[in-house]
mmCIF file of C-alpha atoms and ligand atoms in Angstrom:
data_model
loop_
_atom_site.group_PDB
_atom_site.id
_atom_site.type_symbol
_atom_site.label_atom_id
_atom_site.label_comp_id
_atom_site.label_asym_id
_atom_site.label_seq_id
_atom_site.Cartn_x
_atom_site.Cartn_y
_atom_site.Cartn_z
ATOM 1 C CA MET A 565 88.197 225.732 -82.175
ATOM 2 C CA LYS A 566 85.859 228.506 -83.615
ATOM 3 C CA PHE A 567 85.571 226.772 -87.049
ATOM 4 C CA LYS A 568 85.389 223.573 -89.060
ATOM 5 C CA THR A 569 87.903 222.042 -91.109
ATOM 6 C CA ILE A 570 85.927 219.628 -92.646
ATOM 7 C CA GLU A 571 82.073 218.318 -92.013
ATOM 8 C CA TRP A 572 79.971 215.363 -92.787
ATOM 9 C CA LYS A 573 76.440 217.123 -93.867
ATOM 10 C CA GLY A 574 74.525 213.951 -95.232
ATOM 11 C CA ASP A 575 74.718 214.828 -98.605
ATOM 12 C CA TRP A 576 77.896 216.634 -98.908
ATOM 13 C CA VAL A 577 81.282 217.316 -97.555
ATOM 14 C CA ARG A 578 81.863 220.596 -96.307
ATOM 15 C CA ILE A 579 85.554 221.820 -96.645
ATOM 16 C CA LEU A 580 86.944 224.763 -95.573
ATOM 17 C CA ASP A 581 89.308 225.764 -98.168
ATOM 18 C CA GLN A 582 93.042 226.154 -96.257
ATOM 19 C CA ARG A 583 94.146 227.769 -99.818
ATOM 20 C CA LYS A 584 92.224 230.609 -99.026
ATOM 21 C CA LEU A 585 93.141 231.076 -95.914
ATOM 22 C CA PRO A 586 94.036 233.499 -93.881
ATOM 23 C CA GLN A 587 92.565 236.170 -96.228
ATOM 24 C CA GLU A 588 89.194 234.382 -96.669
ATOM 25 C CA ILE A 589 87.145 232.596 -95.202
ATOM 26 C CA HIS A 590 85.732 230.105 -97.866
ATOM 27 C CA TYR A 591 83.791 226.784 -97.630
ATOM 28 C CA LEU A 592 84.015 223.924 -100.662
ATOM 29 C CA ASP A 593 80.755 221.853 -100.358
ATOM 30 C CA CYS A 594 82.218 218.876 -101.972
ATOM 31 C CA ARG A 595 78.656 216.916 -103.509
ATOM 32 C CA ASP A 596 80.804 213.647 -104.926
ATOM 33 C CA ALA A 597 83.734 211.436 -104.224
ATOM 34 C CA SER A 598 85.812 213.002 -106.812
ATOM 35 C CA SER A 599 85.601 216.599 -105.769
ATOM 36 C CA VAL A 600 87.209 215.440 -102.566
ATOM 37 C CA ALA A 601 89.816 213.567 -104.246
ATOM 38 C CA GLN A 602 90.846 216.981 -105.866
ATOM 39 C CA ALA A 603 90.117 218.968 -102.733
ATOM 40 C CA ILE A 604 92.763 216.734 -101.162
ATOM 41 C CA ARG A 605 94.862 216.657 -104.831
ATOM 42 C CA THR A 606 95.465 220.431 -104.485
ATOM 43 C CA MET A 607 95.716 220.924 -101.053
ATOM 44 C CA ALA A 608 92.297 222.841 -100.062
ATOM 45 C CA ILE A 609 92.345 220.323 -97.291
ATOM 46 C CA ARG A 610 95.759 218.591 -95.946
ATOM 47 C CA GLY A 611 97.402 217.912 -93.071
ATOM 48 C CA ALA A 612 97.898 213.449 -92.475
ATOM 49 C CA PRO A 613 94.560 212.986 -90.017
ATOM 50 C CA ALA A 614 92.506 215.266 -92.118
ATOM 51 C CA ILE A 615 92.935 214.177 -95.577
ATOM 52 C CA GLY A 616 92.424 210.132 -93.628
ATOM 53 C CA VAL A 617 88.915 211.677 -92.587
ATOM 54 C CA ALA A 618 88.412 213.437 -95.862
ATOM 55 C CA ALA A 619 89.211 210.095 -97.842
ATOM 56 C CA ALA A 620 86.283 208.166 -95.600
ATOM 57 C CA MET A 621 84.079 210.799 -95.957
ATOM 58 C CA GLY A 622 84.849 210.488 -99.816
ATOM 59 C CA ILE A 623 84.409 206.935 -99.764
ATOM 60 C CA ALA A 624 81.071 206.955 -98.032
ATOM 61 C CA LEU A 625 79.395 210.215 -99.972
ATOM 62 C CA ALA A 626 80.010 207.976 -103.013
ATOM 63 C CA ALA A 627 78.094 204.420 -101.317
ATOM 64 C CA LYS A 628 75.428 206.779 -100.529
ATOM 65 C CA LYS A 629 74.917 208.430 -103.804
ATOM 66 C CA ASN A 630 75.854 204.831 -105.862
ATOM 67 C CA GLN A 631 72.470 204.136 -107.466
ATOM 68 C CA SER A 632 73.262 200.257 -107.999
ATOM 69 C CA SER A 633 71.557 197.721 -106.089
ATOM 70 C CA GLN A 634 73.621 195.123 -107.631
ATOM 71 C CA LEU A 635 76.228 193.924 -105.569
ATOM 72 C CA GLY A 636 78.972 193.364 -108.130
ATOM 73 C CA THR A 637 78.533 196.607 -109.730
ATOM 74 C CA PHE A 638 78.029 198.635 -106.465
ATOM 75 C CA ARG A 639 81.379 196.967 -104.806
ATOM 76 C CA LYS A 640 83.808 197.482 -108.309
ATOM 77 C CA ASN A 641 82.507 201.318 -108.217
ATOM 78 C CA LEU A 642 83.397 201.740 -104.804
ATOM 79 C CA GLU A 643 86.490 200.152 -105.296
ATOM 80 C CA LYS A 644 87.547 202.504 -107.980
ATOM 81 C CA VAL A 645 86.756 205.387 -105.550
ATOM 82 C CA CYS A 646 88.940 203.919 -102.683
ATOM 83 C CA HIS A 647 91.534 203.364 -106.152
ATOM 84 C CA GLU A 648 91.440 207.304 -106.574
ATOM 85 C CA MET A 649 91.531 208.714 -102.796
ATOM 86 C CA ARG A 650 94.984 206.417 -102.898
ATOM 87 C CA GLN A 651 96.071 208.332 -105.985
ATOM 88 C CA THR A 652 96.095 211.731 -104.340
ATOM 89 C CA ARG A 653 99.107 212.540 -102.205
ATOM 90 C CA PRO A 654 101.599 209.612 -101.930
ATOM 91 C CA THR A 655 103.270 210.408 -98.175
ATOM 92 C CA ALA A 656 100.667 210.232 -95.104
ATOM 93 C CA VAL A 657 99.993 207.285 -94.453
ATOM 94 C CA ASN A 658 96.869 208.003 -92.448
ATOM 95 C CA LEU A 659 95.224 208.551 -95.903
ATOM 96 C CA PHE A 660 95.877 204.831 -97.303
ATOM 97 C CA TRP A 661 95.284 203.668 -93.573
ATOM 98 C CA ALA A 662 91.049 205.342 -93.402
ATOM 99 C CA VAL A 663 90.716 203.753 -96.922
ATOM 100 C CA ASP A 664 91.883 200.341 -95.935
ATOM 101 C CA ARG A 665 89.629 200.719 -93.618
ATOM 102 C CA MET A 666 86.396 201.526 -95.467
ATOM 103 C CA MET A 667 87.926 198.807 -97.977
ATOM 104 C CA ARG A 668 87.488 196.137 -94.714
ATOM 105 C CA ILE A 669 83.604 197.364 -94.573
ATOM 106 C CA LEU A 670 83.469 196.818 -98.341
ATOM 107 C CA ASN A 671 84.673 193.598 -98.141
ATOM 108 C CA GLN A 672 81.454 192.511 -95.915
ATOM 109 C CA ILE A 673 79.546 193.363 -98.407
ATOM 110 C CA HIS A 674 78.216 189.512 -98.979
ATOM 111 C CA ALA A 675 77.163 189.378 -95.510
ATOM 112 C CA TYR A 676 75.365 192.980 -95.330
ATOM 113 C CA GLY A 677 74.240 193.131 -98.825
ATOM 114 C CA VAL A 678 74.203 196.820 -100.488
ATOM 115 C CA GLU A 679 72.129 198.902 -98.336
ATOM 116 C CA LYS A 680 73.181 197.894 -95.249
ATOM 117 C CA THR A 681 76.932 198.385 -96.543
ATOM 118 C CA LYS A 682 76.198 202.130 -97.361
ATOM 119 C CA ALA A 683 74.979 202.775 -94.250
ATOM 120 C CA LYS A 684 78.155 201.225 -92.299
ATOM 121 C CA LEU A 685 80.480 203.007 -94.866
ATOM 122 C CA VAL A 686 79.062 205.490 -93.403
ATOM 123 C CA GLU A 687 79.355 204.902 -89.761
ATOM 124 C CA GLU A 688 82.828 204.195 -90.497
ATOM 125 C CA ALA A 689 83.830 207.297 -91.808
ATOM 126 C CA LEU A 690 81.958 209.297 -89.137
ATOM 127 C CA ARG A 691 84.196 206.487 -86.613
ATOM 128 C CA ILE A 692 87.227 207.693 -88.252
ATOM 129 C CA TYR A 693 86.492 211.632 -87.653
ATOM 130 C CA LYS A 694 85.551 211.257 -83.810
ATOM 131 C CA GLU A 695 87.824 208.549 -83.220
ATOM 132 C CA ASP A 696 90.561 211.747 -84.406
ATOM 133 C CA VAL A 697 89.189 214.443 -81.849
ATOM 134 C CA GLU A 698 89.696 211.987 -79.056
ATOM 135 C CA ILE A 699 93.021 210.975 -80.093
ATOM 136 C CA ASN A 700 93.873 214.396 -80.354
ATOM 137 C CA GLN A 701 92.855 214.918 -76.754
ATOM 138 C CA LYS A 702 94.606 212.812 -75.619
ATOM 139 C CA ILE A 703 97.561 213.440 -77.712
ATOM 140 C CA GLY A 704 97.634 217.100 -75.602
ATOM 141 C CA GLY A 705 96.969 215.552 -72.216
ATOM 142 C CA TYR A 706 100.192 213.652 -72.768
ATOM 143 C CA GLY A 707 102.398 216.257 -74.239
ATOM 144 C CA LYS A 708 101.406 219.366 -72.274
ATOM 145 C CA ARG A 709 103.563 218.537 -69.587
ATOM 146 C CA LEU A 710 106.918 218.977 -71.670
ATOM 147 C CA ILE A 711 105.884 222.774 -71.902
ATOM 148 C CA LYS A 712 106.825 224.919 -68.815
ATOM 149 C CA ASN A 713 106.016 228.272 -68.295
ATOM 150 C CA GLY A 714 108.053 230.955 -69.910
ATOM 151 C CA ASP A 715 109.310 228.394 -72.516
ATOM 152 C CA GLY A 716 109.971 229.319 -76.258
ATOM 153 C CA VAL A 717 108.082 226.334 -78.527
ATOM 154 C CA LEU A 718 109.183 226.170 -81.902
ATOM 155 C CA THR A 719 106.562 224.092 -84.370
ATOM 156 C CA HIS A 720 107.074 223.554 -88.283
ATOM 157 C CA CYS A 721 104.236 223.368 -91.074
ATOM 158 C CA ASN A 722 100.123 223.113 -89.611
ATOM 159 C CA ALA A 723 99.857 220.218 -87.134
ATOM 160 C CA GLY A 724 96.966 221.651 -85.298
ATOM 161 C CA ALA A 725 93.149 221.606 -86.045
ATOM 162 C CA LEU A 726 93.227 222.550 -89.711
ATOM 163 C CA ALA A 727 95.912 218.984 -90.042
ATOM 164 C CA THR A 728 93.085 216.897 -87.745
ATOM 165 C CA ALA A 729 89.266 216.283 -87.204
ATOM 166 C CA GLY A 730 90.121 217.655 -83.446
ATOM 167 C CA TYR A 731 92.523 220.273 -81.977
ATOM 168 C CA GLY A 732 95.417 218.974 -83.641
ATOM 169 C CA THR A 733 98.807 216.622 -82.694
ATOM 170 C CA ALA A 734 101.752 219.601 -81.993
ATOM 171 C CA LEU A 735 99.718 222.213 -81.701
ATOM 172 C CA GLY A 736 96.964 219.990 -79.769
ATOM 173 C CA VAL A 737 99.996 220.157 -76.796
ATOM 174 C CA ILE A 738 99.857 223.813 -77.337
ATOM 175 C CA TYR A 739 96.214 224.194 -76.547
ATOM 176 C CA ALA A 740 96.401 221.843 -73.621
ATOM 177 C CA ALA A 741 99.463 223.359 -71.848
ATOM 178 C CA TRP A 742 97.779 227.169 -72.466
ATOM 179 C CA ALA A 743 93.942 225.536 -71.406
ATOM 180 C CA GLU A 744 96.377 225.211 -68.382
ATOM 181 C CA GLY A 745 97.198 228.401 -67.681
ATOM 182 C CA LYS A 746 100.547 227.728 -68.963
ATOM 183 C CA ARG A 747 102.142 230.910 -70.490
ATOM 184 C CA PHE A 748 105.252 231.115 -72.964
ATOM 185 C CA CYS A 749 106.094 231.651 -76.499
ATOM 186 C CA VAL A 750 105.309 230.154 -79.725
ATOM 187 C CA PHE A 751 107.260 230.707 -82.830
ATOM 188 C CA THR A 752 106.098 229.222 -86.105
ATOM 189 C CA ASP A 753 108.466 228.570 -89.213
ATOM 190 C CA GLU A 754 106.805 230.320 -92.240
ATOM 191 C CA THR A 755 107.324 227.021 -93.883
ATOM 192 C CA ARG A 756 108.008 227.285 -97.523
ATOM 193 C CA PRO A 757 106.507 227.287 -99.879
ATOM 194 C CA GLN A 758 103.434 226.630 -99.322
ATOM 195 C CA LEU A 759 103.352 228.651 -95.889
ATOM 196 C CA GLN A 760 101.588 226.665 -93.654
ATOM 197 C CA GLY A 761 103.436 228.167 -90.661
ATOM 198 C CA ALA A 762 102.647 231.651 -91.922
ATOM 199 C CA ARG A 763 99.386 230.990 -92.649
ATOM 200 C CA LEU A 764 97.738 228.507 -91.058
ATOM 201 C CA THR A 765 99.293 228.000 -87.727
ATOM 202 C CA ALA A 766 99.583 231.487 -87.412
ATOM 203 C CA TRP A 767 95.253 232.062 -88.081
ATOM 204 C CA GLU A 768 94.678 229.151 -85.999
ATOM 205 C CA LEU A 769 96.164 230.448 -82.975
ATOM 206 C CA VAL A 770 95.394 234.153 -83.117
ATOM 207 C CA GLN A 771 91.846 232.633 -83.903
ATOM 208 C CA GLU A 772 92.439 230.930 -80.102
ATOM 209 C CA LYS A 773 94.185 234.395 -78.884
ATOM 210 C CA ILE A 774 97.501 232.333 -78.685
ATOM 211 C CA PRO A 775 100.708 234.829 -78.961
ATOM 212 C CA VAL A 776 102.522 233.535 -81.887
ATOM 213 C CA THR A 777 105.946 235.064 -84.095
ATOM 214 C CA VAL A 778 106.329 234.108 -87.193
ATOM 215 C CA ILE A 779 109.512 233.588 -88.155
ATOM 216 C CA THR A 780 111.424 232.560 -91.631
ATOM 217 C CA ASP A 781 112.353 229.086 -92.072
ATOM 218 C CA ASN A 782 116.442 230.534 -92.202
ATOM 219 C CA MET A 783 115.823 232.115 -88.715
ATOM 220 C CA ALA A 784 114.852 228.962 -86.744
ATOM 221 C CA GLY A 785 118.689 228.078 -85.806
ATOM 222 C CA TRP A 786 119.747 231.954 -85.067
ATOM 223 C CA LEU A 787 116.970 231.872 -82.623
ATOM 224 C CA MET A 788 117.922 228.736 -81.214
ATOM 225 C CA GLU A 789 121.708 229.858 -80.737
ATOM 226 C CA LYS A 790 120.168 232.802 -78.808
ATOM 227 C CA GLY A 791 118.325 230.876 -76.282
ATOM 228 C CA GLN A 792 114.909 231.761 -77.354
ATOM 229 C CA ILE A 793 113.575 228.044 -78.186
ATOM 230 C CA ASN A 794 113.476 225.158 -75.428
ATOM 231 C CA LEU A 795 111.687 222.465 -77.422
ATOM 232 C CA VAL A 796 110.553 222.040 -80.923
ATOM 233 C CA LEU A 797 107.121 220.411 -81.517
ATOM 234 C CA VAL A 798 105.888 218.634 -84.577
ATOM 235 C CA GLY A 799 103.586 216.464 -86.194
ATOM 236 C CA ALA A 800 104.288 213.517 -89.006
ATOM 237 C CA ASP A 801 102.860 211.769 -92.005
ATOM 238 C CA ARG A 802 104.287 208.739 -91.589
ATOM 239 C CA ILE A 803 106.451 207.337 -88.667
ATOM 240 C CA ALA A 804 108.550 204.487 -89.984
ATOM 241 C CA ARG A 805 108.806 200.699 -87.744
ATOM 242 C CA ASN A 806 112.113 202.451 -85.796
ATOM 243 C CA GLY A 807 110.804 205.617 -85.389
ATOM 244 C CA ASP A 808 112.041 207.682 -88.881
ATOM 245 C CA THR A 809 109.653 210.457 -89.175
ATOM 246 C CA ALA A 810 108.239 211.715 -92.455
ATOM 247 C CA ASN A 811 106.834 215.492 -92.209
ATOM 248 C CA LYS A 812 107.028 218.510 -94.080
ATOM 249 C CA ILE A 813 110.313 219.998 -96.000
ATOM 250 C CA GLY A 814 112.383 221.625 -93.435
ATOM 251 C CA THR A 815 111.738 219.330 -90.278
ATOM 252 C CA TYR A 816 114.863 217.762 -90.633
ATOM 253 C CA SER A 817 116.740 220.812 -90.470
ATOM 254 C CA LEU A 818 115.518 221.448 -87.231
ATOM 255 C CA ALA A 819 115.967 218.428 -85.945
ATOM 256 C CA VAL A 820 119.832 218.797 -86.541
ATOM 257 C CA LEU A 821 119.367 222.240 -85.316
ATOM 258 C CA SER A 822 118.020 221.042 -82.330
ATOM 259 C CA LYS A 823 120.661 218.188 -81.602
ATOM 260 C CA TRP A 824 123.551 221.100 -81.723
ATOM 261 C CA HIS A 825 121.846 223.100 -79.734
ATOM 262 C CA GLY A 826 120.992 219.963 -77.145
ATOM 263 C CA ILE A 827 117.063 221.366 -77.533
ATOM 264 C CA PRO A 828 114.785 218.570 -77.433
ATOM 265 C CA PHE A 829 112.728 217.479 -80.447
ATOM 266 C CA TYR A 830 109.605 216.504 -79.969
ATOM 267 C CA VAL A 831 106.950 214.467 -82.689
ATOM 268 C CA ALA A 832 102.964 214.098 -82.116
ATOM 269 C CA ALA A 833 101.352 211.836 -84.629
ATOM 270 C CA PRO A 834 98.361 209.031 -83.702
ATOM 271 C CA SER A 835 98.981 205.327 -83.793
ATOM 272 C CA SER A 836 96.781 205.717 -87.344
ATOM 273 C CA THR A 837 100.775 207.896 -88.829
ATOM 274 C CA LEU A 838 102.406 204.776 -87.754
ATOM 275 C CA ASP A 839 103.636 202.360 -90.811
ATOM 276 C CA LEU A 840 105.286 199.650 -89.178
ATOM 277 C CA SER A 841 105.344 197.758 -92.624
ATOM 278 C CA LEU A 842 108.338 199.965 -93.246
ATOM 279 C CA PRO A 843 111.680 199.227 -91.705
ATOM 280 C CA SER A 844 113.309 202.513 -91.653
ATOM 281 C CA GLY A 845 112.373 206.069 -93.288
ATOM 282 C CA LEU A 846 114.494 205.282 -96.279
ATOM 283 C CA ASP A 847 111.312 203.206 -97.643
ATOM 284 C CA ILE A 848 109.015 206.112 -97.027
ATOM 285 C CA PRO A 849 107.698 207.599 -100.199
ATOM 286 C CA ILE A 850 108.215 211.454 -100.914
ATOM 287 C CA GLU A 851 106.149 213.229 -102.695
ATOM 288 C CA GLU A 852 107.353 215.965 -104.847
ATOM 289 C CA ARG A 853 105.052 218.539 -106.002
ATOM 290 C CA ASP A 854 104.850 221.335 -108.865
ATOM 291 C CA ILE A 855 108.158 223.186 -108.973
ATOM 292 C CA LYS A 856 106.234 226.354 -109.547
ATOM 293 C CA GLU A 857 105.492 226.380 -106.150
ATOM 294 C CA VAL A 858 109.123 227.338 -105.691
ATOM 295 C CA THR A 859 109.971 229.334 -108.901
ATOM 296 C CA HIS A 860 106.837 231.012 -108.718
ATOM 297 C CA PHE A 861 104.983 233.166 -105.242
ATOM 298 C CA ARG A 862 101.318 233.422 -105.554
ATOM 299 C CA GLY A 863 101.588 233.411 -108.790
ATOM 300 C CA ASN A 864 104.065 235.616 -109.940
ATOM 301 C CA PRO A 865 107.641 234.249 -110.700
ATOM 302 C CA ILE A 866 110.500 234.723 -108.537
ATOM 303 C CA THR A 867 113.017 233.181 -110.350
ATOM 304 C CA PRO A 868 114.675 233.572 -113.519
ATOM 305 C CA LYS A 869 112.256 231.995 -116.741
ATOM 306 C CA GLY A 870 113.966 228.184 -117.631
ATOM 307 C CA VAL A 871 115.493 227.803 -114.417
ATOM 308 C CA ASN A 872 115.394 224.399 -112.849
ATOM 309 C CA ALA A 873 113.888 224.032 -109.089
ATOM 310 C CA PHE A 874 113.137 220.869 -106.967
ATOM 311 C CA ASN A 875 110.381 220.559 -104.496
ATOM 312 C CA PRO A 876 110.354 217.570 -102.433
ATOM 313 C CA ALA A 877 107.176 218.261 -99.992
ATOM 314 C CA PHE A 878 108.771 216.616 -97.219
ATOM 315 C CA ASP A 879 111.548 214.892 -95.486
ATOM 316 C CA VAL A 880 112.777 212.139 -93.182
ATOM 317 C CA THR A 881 113.927 212.946 -89.531
ATOM 318 C CA PRO A 882 115.965 210.154 -88.081
ATOM 319 C CA HIS A 883 115.094 208.628 -85.057
ATOM 320 C CA SER A 884 117.938 209.323 -83.339
ATOM 321 C CA LEU A 885 117.258 213.032 -83.276
ATOM 322 C CA ILE A 886 113.983 212.757 -81.675
ATOM 323 C CA HIS A 887 113.637 212.737 -78.062
ATOM 324 C CA ALA A 888 110.434 211.165 -77.727
ATOM 325 C CA ILE A 889 107.109 210.403 -79.820
ATOM 326 C CA ILE A 890 103.850 211.684 -78.721
ATOM 327 C CA THR A 891 100.876 209.212 -79.171
ATOM 328 C CA GLU A 892 97.657 209.083 -77.965
ATOM 329 C CA LYS A 893 98.910 206.257 -75.911
ATOM 330 C CA GLY A 894 101.572 208.252 -74.146
ATOM 331 C CA LEU A 895 105.196 209.431 -74.849
ATOM 332 C CA ILE A 896 107.528 207.039 -76.614
ATOM 333 C CA ARG A 897 111.791 207.152 -76.268
ATOM 334 C CA GLY A 898 113.980 205.530 -77.498
ATOM 335 C CA PRO A 899 114.875 202.645 -78.856
ATOM 336 C CA PHE A 900 111.311 203.061 -80.796
ATOM 337 C CA GLU A 901 110.564 199.618 -82.552
ATOM 338 C CA ARG A 902 109.698 197.460 -79.674
ATOM 339 C CA LYS A 903 107.262 200.085 -78.090
ATOM 340 C CA LEU A 904 105.663 201.469 -81.623
ATOM 341 C CA LYS A 905 104.846 197.713 -82.277
ATOM 342 C CA ARG A 906 103.265 197.488 -78.565
ATOM 343 C CA ILE A 907 100.898 201.040 -79.541
ATOM 344 C CA LYS A 908 100.187 199.773 -83.085
ATOM 345 C CA ALA A 909 98.692 196.349 -82.011
HETATM 346 O O1 MRU B 366 101.829 219.052 -96.499
HETATM 347 P P1 MRU B 366 101.272 219.217 -96.184
HETATM 348 O O2 MRU B 366 100.425 220.467 -95.622
HETATM 349 O O3 MRU B 366 99.893 218.346 -95.685
HETATM 350 O O4 MRU B 366 101.632 218.973 -94.746
HETATM 351 C C1 MRU B 366 101.207 218.403 -93.181
HETATM 352 C C2 MRU B 366 102.601 218.169 -92.096
HETATM 353 O O5 MRU B 366 103.615 218.104 -92.799
HETATM 354 C C3 MRU B 366 102.017 217.861 -90.863
HETATM 355 O O6 MRU B 366 103.282 218.295 -89.999
HETATM 356 C C4 MRU B 366 101.389 216.701 -90.285
HETATM 357 O O7 MRU B 366 100.898 216.067 -92.199
HETATM 358 C C5 MRU B 366 101.045 216.370 -89.475
HETATM 359 S S1 MRU B 366 99.106 217.309 -89.185
HETATM 360 C C6 MRU B 366 98.959 216.302 -87.518
#
């Protein structure tokens, strides 16, 4: 990749500000945990695996900068930072998974003492980053065989390098198939209201010189009807035990359309996106964001003053609409529950 979504700089965390893409390439240098939390909350960085990495790096930064040599005070401060990270966004489970990993290190502070715990927290954050890069490669490796020469591949939102530490999950599959010499057409939904497809997925693919066609969200069904789409590939924010999958709002509609048109619908996700504590998608918390994202476009109102709006950021696709989940441990087809448990073990 020609850009870095997030980078550990020792005394600060550098984040590519995705709110400004594709017009401007601007980096945020976050020098404390609160500015990392703010970057997650305001979606300067977004995408399930990327916000997990960001939260871990934010906690590592807080540990490094903590002046206290007193075990109890150090621990209390760090617990507060973990709590702050958990409050940033509710749906992507990777965030909570990463904070839990950092908490497990913190919980060993009595054995290690303050200085060693600091070093271990930094190591853990960097490990989470590195693992994600490798996981992306494996997902790409397993998924690439699903794409054939001449296919039309539709994706939604952004599940690429901007959403992970590596080259992405759903887009990773596209990158891997392209690198093998396969040639196919990529379509991306613009993904209202935040336009992750039009702004981010299109930008990434253009950087990598992979031709991409942007469509508005309401065009997907017609393209399918016209025979231009052979498969749909999306990422995930949280997958429940039965395979029900939360992803960017609009994913569910695509899955229903795919079923109607007999088109395979694939989810690509690392095992850190699995939440086996939830029996089904009914229990997945769905983030609701400011209605201004719907009523305004780039700061300008597009609806009459005072009108009501609704802005759920995610929806849940029932497992019965999912052909397969592509993970770093292989391709899983339904029934999912037993297989997902094995993958997480
Ligand atoms: O609100 P966002 O932009 O964080 O939503 C991102 C998505 O829905 C992605 O598809 C998902 O996180 C998978 S990223 C590999």
